[in-house]
PDB file of C-alpha atoms in Angstrom:
ATOM      1  CA  MET A   1     -32.259 -49.741  36.488  1.00 87.00           C
ATOM      2  CA  ILE A   2     -29.817 -52.527  37.411  1.00 94.00           C
ATOM      3  CA  LEU A   3     -29.576 -53.521  33.737  1.00 93.00           C
ATOM      4  CA  ASN A   4     -28.814 -49.923  32.741  1.00 93.00           C
ATOM      5  CA  ALA A   5     -26.112 -49.616  35.413  1.00 95.00           C
ATOM      6  CA  ALA A   6     -24.632 -52.935  34.244  1.00 97.00           C
ATOM      7  CA  ILE A   7     -24.581 -51.776  30.608  1.00 97.00           C
ATOM      8  CA  PHE A   8     -22.899 -48.531  31.667  1.00 97.00           C
ATOM      9  CA  LEU A   9     -20.237 -50.267  33.790  1.00 97.00           C
ATOM     10  CA  ILE A  10     -19.542 -53.006  31.225  1.00 97.00           C
ATOM     11  CA  THR A  11     -19.152 -50.366  28.504  1.00 97.00           C
ATOM     12  CA  LEU A  12     -16.838 -48.319  30.703  1.00 95.00           C
ATOM     13  CA  PHE A  13     -14.740 -51.428  31.397  1.00 95.00           C
ATOM     14  CA  LEU A  14     -14.656 -52.513  27.732  1.00 97.00           C
ATOM     15  CA  MET A  15     -13.634 -49.032  26.599  1.00 96.00           C
ATOM     16  CA  GLU A  16     -10.168 -49.633  28.058  1.00 94.00           C
ATOM     17  CA  GLY A  17      -9.782 -52.508  25.577  1.00 95.00           C
ATOM     18  CA  VAL A  18     -11.145 -50.371  22.754  1.00 96.00           C
ATOM     19  CA  GLY A  19      -8.795 -47.564  23.779  1.00 93.00           C
ATOM     20  CA  PHE A  20      -5.806 -49.932  23.912  1.00 93.00           C
ATOM     21  CA  LEU A  21      -6.529 -51.321  20.427  1.00 95.00           C
ATOM     22  CA  ALA A  22      -7.229 -47.876  18.954  1.00 94.00           C
ATOM     23  CA  HIS A  23      -4.051 -46.461  20.503  1.00 92.00           C
ATOM     24  CA  LYS A  24      -1.835 -49.311  19.318  1.00 92.00           C
ATOM     25  CA  TYR A  25      -3.266 -50.016  15.862  1.00 94.00           C
ATOM     26  CA  VAL A  26      -4.872 -46.744  14.778  1.00 94.00           C
ATOM     27  CA  MET A  27      -3.001 -43.968  16.578  1.00 93.00           C
ATOM     28  CA  HIS A  28       0.366 -45.693  16.228  1.00 92.00           C
ATOM     29  CA  GLY A  29      -0.679 -47.092  12.840  1.00 93.00           C
ATOM     30  CA  TRP A  30      -2.465 -45.392   9.964  1.00 95.00           C
ATOM     31  CA  GLY A  31      -3.664 -42.528  12.225  1.00 92.00           C
ATOM     32  CA  TRP A  32      -0.157 -41.527  13.312  1.00 93.00           C
ATOM     33  CA  PHE A  33      -0.439 -38.294  11.304  1.00 92.00           C
ATOM     34  CA  LEU A  34      -2.878 -37.037  13.967  1.00 91.00           C
ATOM     35  CA  HIS A  35      -1.389 -38.760  17.026  1.00 89.00           C
ATOM     36  CA  ARG A  36       2.185 -37.626  16.292  1.00 88.00           C
ATOM     37  CA  SER A  37       1.372 -34.258  17.864  1.00 85.00           C
ATOM     38  CA  HIS A  38       0.859 -36.011  21.185  1.00 85.00           C
ATOM     39  CA  HIS A  39       4.443 -37.307  21.082  1.00 84.00           C
ATOM     40  CA  GLU A  40       5.987 -33.940  20.220  1.00 84.00           C
ATOM     41  CA  GLU A  41       6.383 -30.715  22.151  1.00 81.00           C
ATOM     42  CA  HIS A  42       3.603 -28.213  21.498  1.00 73.00           C
ATOM     43  CA  LEU A  43       2.897 -24.719  22.715  1.00 67.00           C
ATOM     44  CA  GLY A  44      -0.866 -24.378  22.632  1.00 70.00           C
ATOM     45  CA  ALA A  45      -3.655 -25.948  24.625  1.00 73.00           C
ATOM     46  CA  PHE A  46      -4.716 -28.170  21.721  1.00 81.00           C
ATOM     47  CA  GLU A  47      -2.980 -30.685  19.467  1.00 85.00           C
ATOM     48  CA  THR A  48      -4.182 -32.547  16.376  1.00 89.00           C
ATOM     49  CA  ASN A  49      -4.386 -35.681  18.538  1.00 89.00           C
ATOM     50  CA  ASP A  50      -7.446 -34.092  20.184  1.00 88.00           C
ATOM     51  CA  VAL A  51      -9.397 -35.075  17.060  1.00 93.00           C
ATOM     52  CA  TYR A  52      -9.552 -38.587  18.553  1.00 93.00           C
ATOM     53  CA  LEU A  53     -11.194 -37.295  21.734  1.00 91.00           C
ATOM     54  CA  LEU A  54     -13.604 -35.251  19.624  1.00 94.00           C
ATOM     55  CA  ALA A  55     -14.505 -38.388  17.622  1.00 95.00           C
ATOM     56  CA  LEU A  56     -15.054 -40.310  20.875  1.00 95.00           C
ATOM     57  CA  GLY A  57     -17.343 -37.529  22.084  1.00 95.00           C
ATOM     58  CA  MET A  58     -19.340 -37.629  18.849  1.00 97.00           C
ATOM     59  CA  VAL A  59     -19.772 -41.411  19.179  1.00 96.00           C
ATOM     60  CA  ALA A  60     -20.938 -40.988  22.781  1.00 97.00           C
ATOM     61  CA  VAL A  61     -23.435 -38.255  21.876  1.00 97.00           C
ATOM     62  CA  GLY A  62     -24.685 -40.246  18.877  1.00 96.00           C
ATOM     63  CA  LEU A  63     -25.278 -43.322  21.037  1.00 97.00           C
ATOM     64  CA  ILE A  64     -27.069 -41.269  23.698  1.00 96.00           C
ATOM     65  CA  VAL A  65     -29.308 -39.639  21.064  1.00 96.00           C
ATOM     66  CA  LEU A  66     -30.125 -43.047  19.553  1.00 95.00           C
ATOM     67  CA  GLY A  67     -30.860 -44.327  23.054  1.00 94.00           C
ATOM     68  CA  ASN A  68     -33.226 -41.455  23.716  1.00 93.00           C
ATOM     69  CA  SER A  69     -34.947 -42.150  20.380  1.00 93.00           C
ATOM     70  CA  GLY A  70     -36.200 -45.525  21.540  1.00 88.00           C
ATOM     71  CA  PHE A  71     -33.136 -47.761  21.655  1.00 86.00           C
ATOM     72  CA  ASP A  72     -32.737 -47.404  25.439  1.00 90.00           C
ATOM     73  CA  PRO A  73     -29.642 -49.565  26.025  1.00 93.00           C
ATOM     74  CA  LEU A  74     -27.641 -47.441  23.585  1.00 96.00           C
ATOM     75  CA  GLN A  75     -27.969 -44.373  25.800  1.00 96.00           C
ATOM     76  CA  TRP A  76     -26.205 -46.304  28.585  1.00 96.00           C
ATOM     77  CA  VAL A  77     -23.532 -47.504  26.175  1.00 97.00           C
ATOM     78  CA  GLY A  78     -23.074 -43.855  25.149  1.00 97.00           C
ATOM     79  CA  ALA A  79     -22.904 -42.805  28.786  1.00 97.00           C
ATOM     80  CA  GLY A  80     -20.170 -45.413  29.368  1.00 97.00           C
ATOM     81  CA  VAL A  81     -18.219 -44.117  26.371  1.00 97.00           C
ATOM     82  CA  ALA A  82     -18.636 -40.530  27.615  1.00 97.00           C
ATOM     83  CA  ALA A  83     -17.513 -41.517  31.131  1.00 97.00           C
ATOM     84  CA  PHE A  84     -14.391 -43.140  29.676  1.00 95.00           C
ATOM     85  CA  GLY A  85     -13.652 -39.916  27.774  1.00 93.00           C
ATOM     86  CA  LEU A  86     -14.102 -37.856  30.928  1.00 93.00           C
ATOM     87  CA  ILE A  87     -11.836 -40.159  32.942  1.00 90.00           C
ATOM     88  CA  TYR A  88      -9.292 -39.998  30.106  1.00 87.00           C
ATOM     89  CA  VAL A  89      -9.267 -36.187  30.266  1.00 85.00           C
ATOM     90  CA  LEU A  90      -8.986 -36.159  34.056  1.00 84.00           C
ATOM     91  CA  VAL A  91      -6.341 -38.884  34.418  1.00 81.00           C
ATOM     92  CA  HIS A  92      -4.375 -38.806  31.160  1.00 79.00           C
ATOM     93  CA  ASP A  93      -4.427 -35.124  30.314  1.00 75.00           C
ATOM     94  CA  GLY A  94      -4.614 -33.868  33.890  1.00 75.00           C
ATOM     95  CA  ILE A  95      -2.454 -36.133  35.997  1.00 75.00           C
ATOM     96  CA  VAL A  96      -0.184 -37.854  33.477  1.00 74.00           C
ATOM     97  CA  HIS A  97       0.529 -34.969  31.084  1.00 74.00           C
ATOM     98  CA  ARG A  98      -0.332 -32.143  33.480  1.00 72.00           C
ATOM     99  CA  HIS A  99      -2.048 -30.009  30.852  1.00 69.00           C
ATOM    100  CA  TRP A 100      -3.879 -28.036  33.520  1.00 70.00           C
ATOM    101  CA  PRO A 101      -2.842 -24.892  35.377  1.00 71.00           C
ATOM    102  CA  VAL A 102      -2.899 -26.956  38.594  1.00 71.00           C
ATOM    103  CA  ARG A 103      -0.450 -29.807  38.092  1.00 70.00           C
ATOM    104  CA  PRO A 104      -1.343 -32.603  40.499  1.00 73.00           C
ATOM    105  CA  GLN A 105       1.407 -35.044  41.472  1.00 78.00           C
ATOM    106  CA  PRO A 106       0.339 -38.704  41.389  1.00 77.00           C
ATOM    107  CA  ARG A 107       0.509 -39.897  44.995  1.00 83.00           C
ATOM    108  CA  ASN A 108      -1.189 -43.271  45.159  1.00 86.00           C
ATOM    109  CA  ARG A 109       0.371 -46.437  43.716  1.00 89.00           C
ATOM    110  CA  TYR A 110      -2.146 -46.806  40.864  1.00 87.00           C
ATOM    111  CA  LEU A 111      -1.679 -43.258  39.561  1.00 85.00           C
ATOM    112  CA  LYS A 112       2.111 -43.474  39.935  1.00 86.00           C
ATOM    113  CA  ARG A 113       2.091 -46.703  37.912  1.00 88.00           C
ATOM    114  CA  LEU A 114      -0.001 -45.081  35.160  1.00 86.00           C
ATOM    115  CA  TYR A 115       2.252 -42.047  35.182  1.00 85.00           C
ATOM    116  CA  HIS A 116       5.508 -44.000  34.891  1.00 87.00           C
ATOM    117  CA  ALA A 117       4.100 -46.384  32.280  1.00 89.00           C
ATOM    118  CA  HIS A 118       3.035 -43.456  30.141  1.00 86.00           C
ATOM    119  CA  LEU A 119       6.436 -41.817  30.499  1.00 85.00           C
ATOM    120  CA  MET A 120       7.922 -45.066  29.195  1.00 85.00           C
ATOM    121  CA  HIS A 121       5.429 -45.005  26.319  1.00 87.00           C
ATOM    122  CA  HIS A 122       6.726 -41.566  25.370  1.00 83.00           C
ATOM    123  CA  ALA A 123      10.374 -42.558  25.876  1.00 83.00           C
ATOM    124  CA  VAL A 124      10.302 -44.268  22.476  1.00 79.00           C
ATOM    125  CA  LYS A 125      10.623 -41.767  19.657  1.00 81.00           C
ATOM    126  CA  GLY A 126       8.365 -42.374  16.693  1.00 80.00           C
ATOM    127  CA  ARG A 127       5.402 -44.664  16.328  1.00 80.00           C
ATOM    128  CA  ARG A 128       7.126 -48.059  16.403  1.00 83.00           C
ATOM    129  CA  ASN A 129       8.354 -50.177  19.334  1.00 81.00           C
ATOM    130  CA  SER A 130       6.438 -48.345  22.026  1.00 82.00           C
ATOM    131  CA  VAL A 131       4.996 -49.923  25.176  1.00 85.00           C
ATOM    132  CA  SER A 132       1.940 -49.440  27.379  1.00 86.00           C
ATOM    133  CA  PHE A 133      -0.936 -48.499  25.078  1.00 89.00           C
ATOM    134  CA  GLY A 134      -3.660 -48.558  27.717  1.00 87.00           C
ATOM    135  CA  PHE A 135      -5.132 -45.411  29.204  1.00 85.00           C
ATOM    136  CA  LEU A 136      -6.382 -46.639  32.559  1.00 86.00           C
ATOM    137  CA  TYR A 137      -4.406 -49.863  32.897  1.00 88.00           C
ATOM    138  CA  ALA A 138      -0.644 -50.153  32.778  1.00 87.00           C
ATOM    139  CA  PRO A 139       1.651 -53.135  33.206  1.00 87.00           C
ATOM    140  CA  SER A 140       4.217 -52.880  35.987  1.00 88.00           C
ATOM    141  CA  VAL A 141       7.254 -50.690  35.399  1.00 86.00           C
ATOM    142  CA  PRO A 142       9.684 -53.661  35.599  1.00 91.00           C
ATOM    143  CA  ALA A 143       7.625 -55.527  32.992  1.00 90.00           C
ATOM    144  CA  LEU A 144       7.673 -52.473  30.701  1.00 88.00           C
ATOM    145  CA  LYS A 145      11.432 -52.023  31.143  1.00 88.00           C
ATOM    146  CA  LYS A 146      11.936 -55.670  30.204  1.00 90.00           C
ATOM    147  CA  GLN A 147       9.711 -55.217  27.142  1.00 87.00           C
ATOM    148  CA  LEU A 148      11.638 -52.099  26.066  1.00 85.00           C
ATOM    149  CA  ARG A 149      14.995 -53.864  26.482  1.00 86.00           C
ATOM    150  CA  ALA A 150      13.771 -56.820  24.407  1.00 86.00           C
ATOM    151  CA  MET A 151      12.552 -54.517  21.632  1.00 82.00           C
ATOM    152  CA  ARG A 152      15.797 -52.554  21.590  1.00 81.00           C
ATOM    153  CA  GLU A 153      17.816 -55.771  21.408  1.00 84.00           C
ATOM    154  CA  ALA A 154      15.626 -57.050  18.567  1.00 81.00           C
ATOM    155  CA  GLU A 155      16.146 -53.737  16.760  1.00 79.00           C
ATOM    156  CA  ARG A 156      19.924 -53.995  17.188  1.00 81.00           C
ATOM    157  CA  ALA A 157      19.923 -57.598  15.978  1.00 81.00           C
ATOM    158  CA  ALA A 158      17.868 -56.633  12.929  1.00 79.00           C
ATOM    159  CA  SER A 159      20.216 -53.761  12.066  1.00 77.00           C
ATOM    160  CA  ARG A 160      23.240 -56.075  12.461  1.00 79.00           C
ATOM    161  CA  ALA A 161      21.553 -58.600  10.162  1.00 77.00           C
ATOM    162  CA  ASP A 162      20.917 -55.833   7.609  1.00 73.00           C
ATOM    163  CA  LEU A 163      24.612 -54.936   7.651  1.00 72.00           C
ATOM    164  CA  CYS A 164      25.615 -58.562   7.108  1.00 71.00           C
ATOM    165  CA  THR A 165      23.132 -59.295   4.327  1.00 64.00           C
ATOM    166  CA  PRO A 166      24.266 -58.222   0.858  1.00 62.00           C
ATOM    167  CA  SER A 167      21.755 -56.080  -0.936  1.00 56.00           C
ATOM    168  CA  ILE A 168      19.906 -57.319  -3.989  1.00 53.00           C
ATOM    169  CA  THR A 169      21.251 -54.343  -5.924  1.00 52.00           C
ATOM    170  CA  SER A 170      24.856 -55.332  -5.319  1.00 52.00           C
ATOM    171  CA  ASP A 171      24.037 -58.953  -6.221  1.00 53.00           C
ATOM    172  CA  LEU A 172      22.565 -57.804  -9.540  1.00 51.00           C
ATOM    173  CA  GLN A 173      25.490 -55.521 -10.278  1.00 56.00           C
ATOM    174  CA  ASN A 174      28.009 -58.274  -9.554  1.00 55.00           C
ATOM    175  CA  GLY A 175      26.301 -60.660 -11.865  1.00 50.00           C
TER     176      GLY A 175
END
């Protein structure tokens, strides 16, 4: 029983890392076509981004079924994945995005930090140069502001460099 609880808790803890990597490199990478809906205004209760939560649920159920078929530790891994999904829905969708009829205000320091970090994540339009990709962990607001300023300055410097660099086309045309 202690081993099962340890597997569950370790999986739950590791899922934040999995979520961070999936958010940064899949959702803000090649999977942006689904995640974009999460960064835009929408009218209904669902968005195409919910496909990711559905996929997470299918992984959790699959692991639990495999665990019940004789691979016991997998059911606890699946339970950890499912618990992460449930916490995501409660904290991210409920408290951060307030997708529920009752819109709770974050009152404790941890929830306020998550809330403000996620607002800063959404402050960047588009999929590039965003901050705070975690779901249950967020760097401090001052650290995120510093990161955003550095990215904006790098963007400005890159656009200034583009203006100063002659294009290959004009080089070819001029001989």
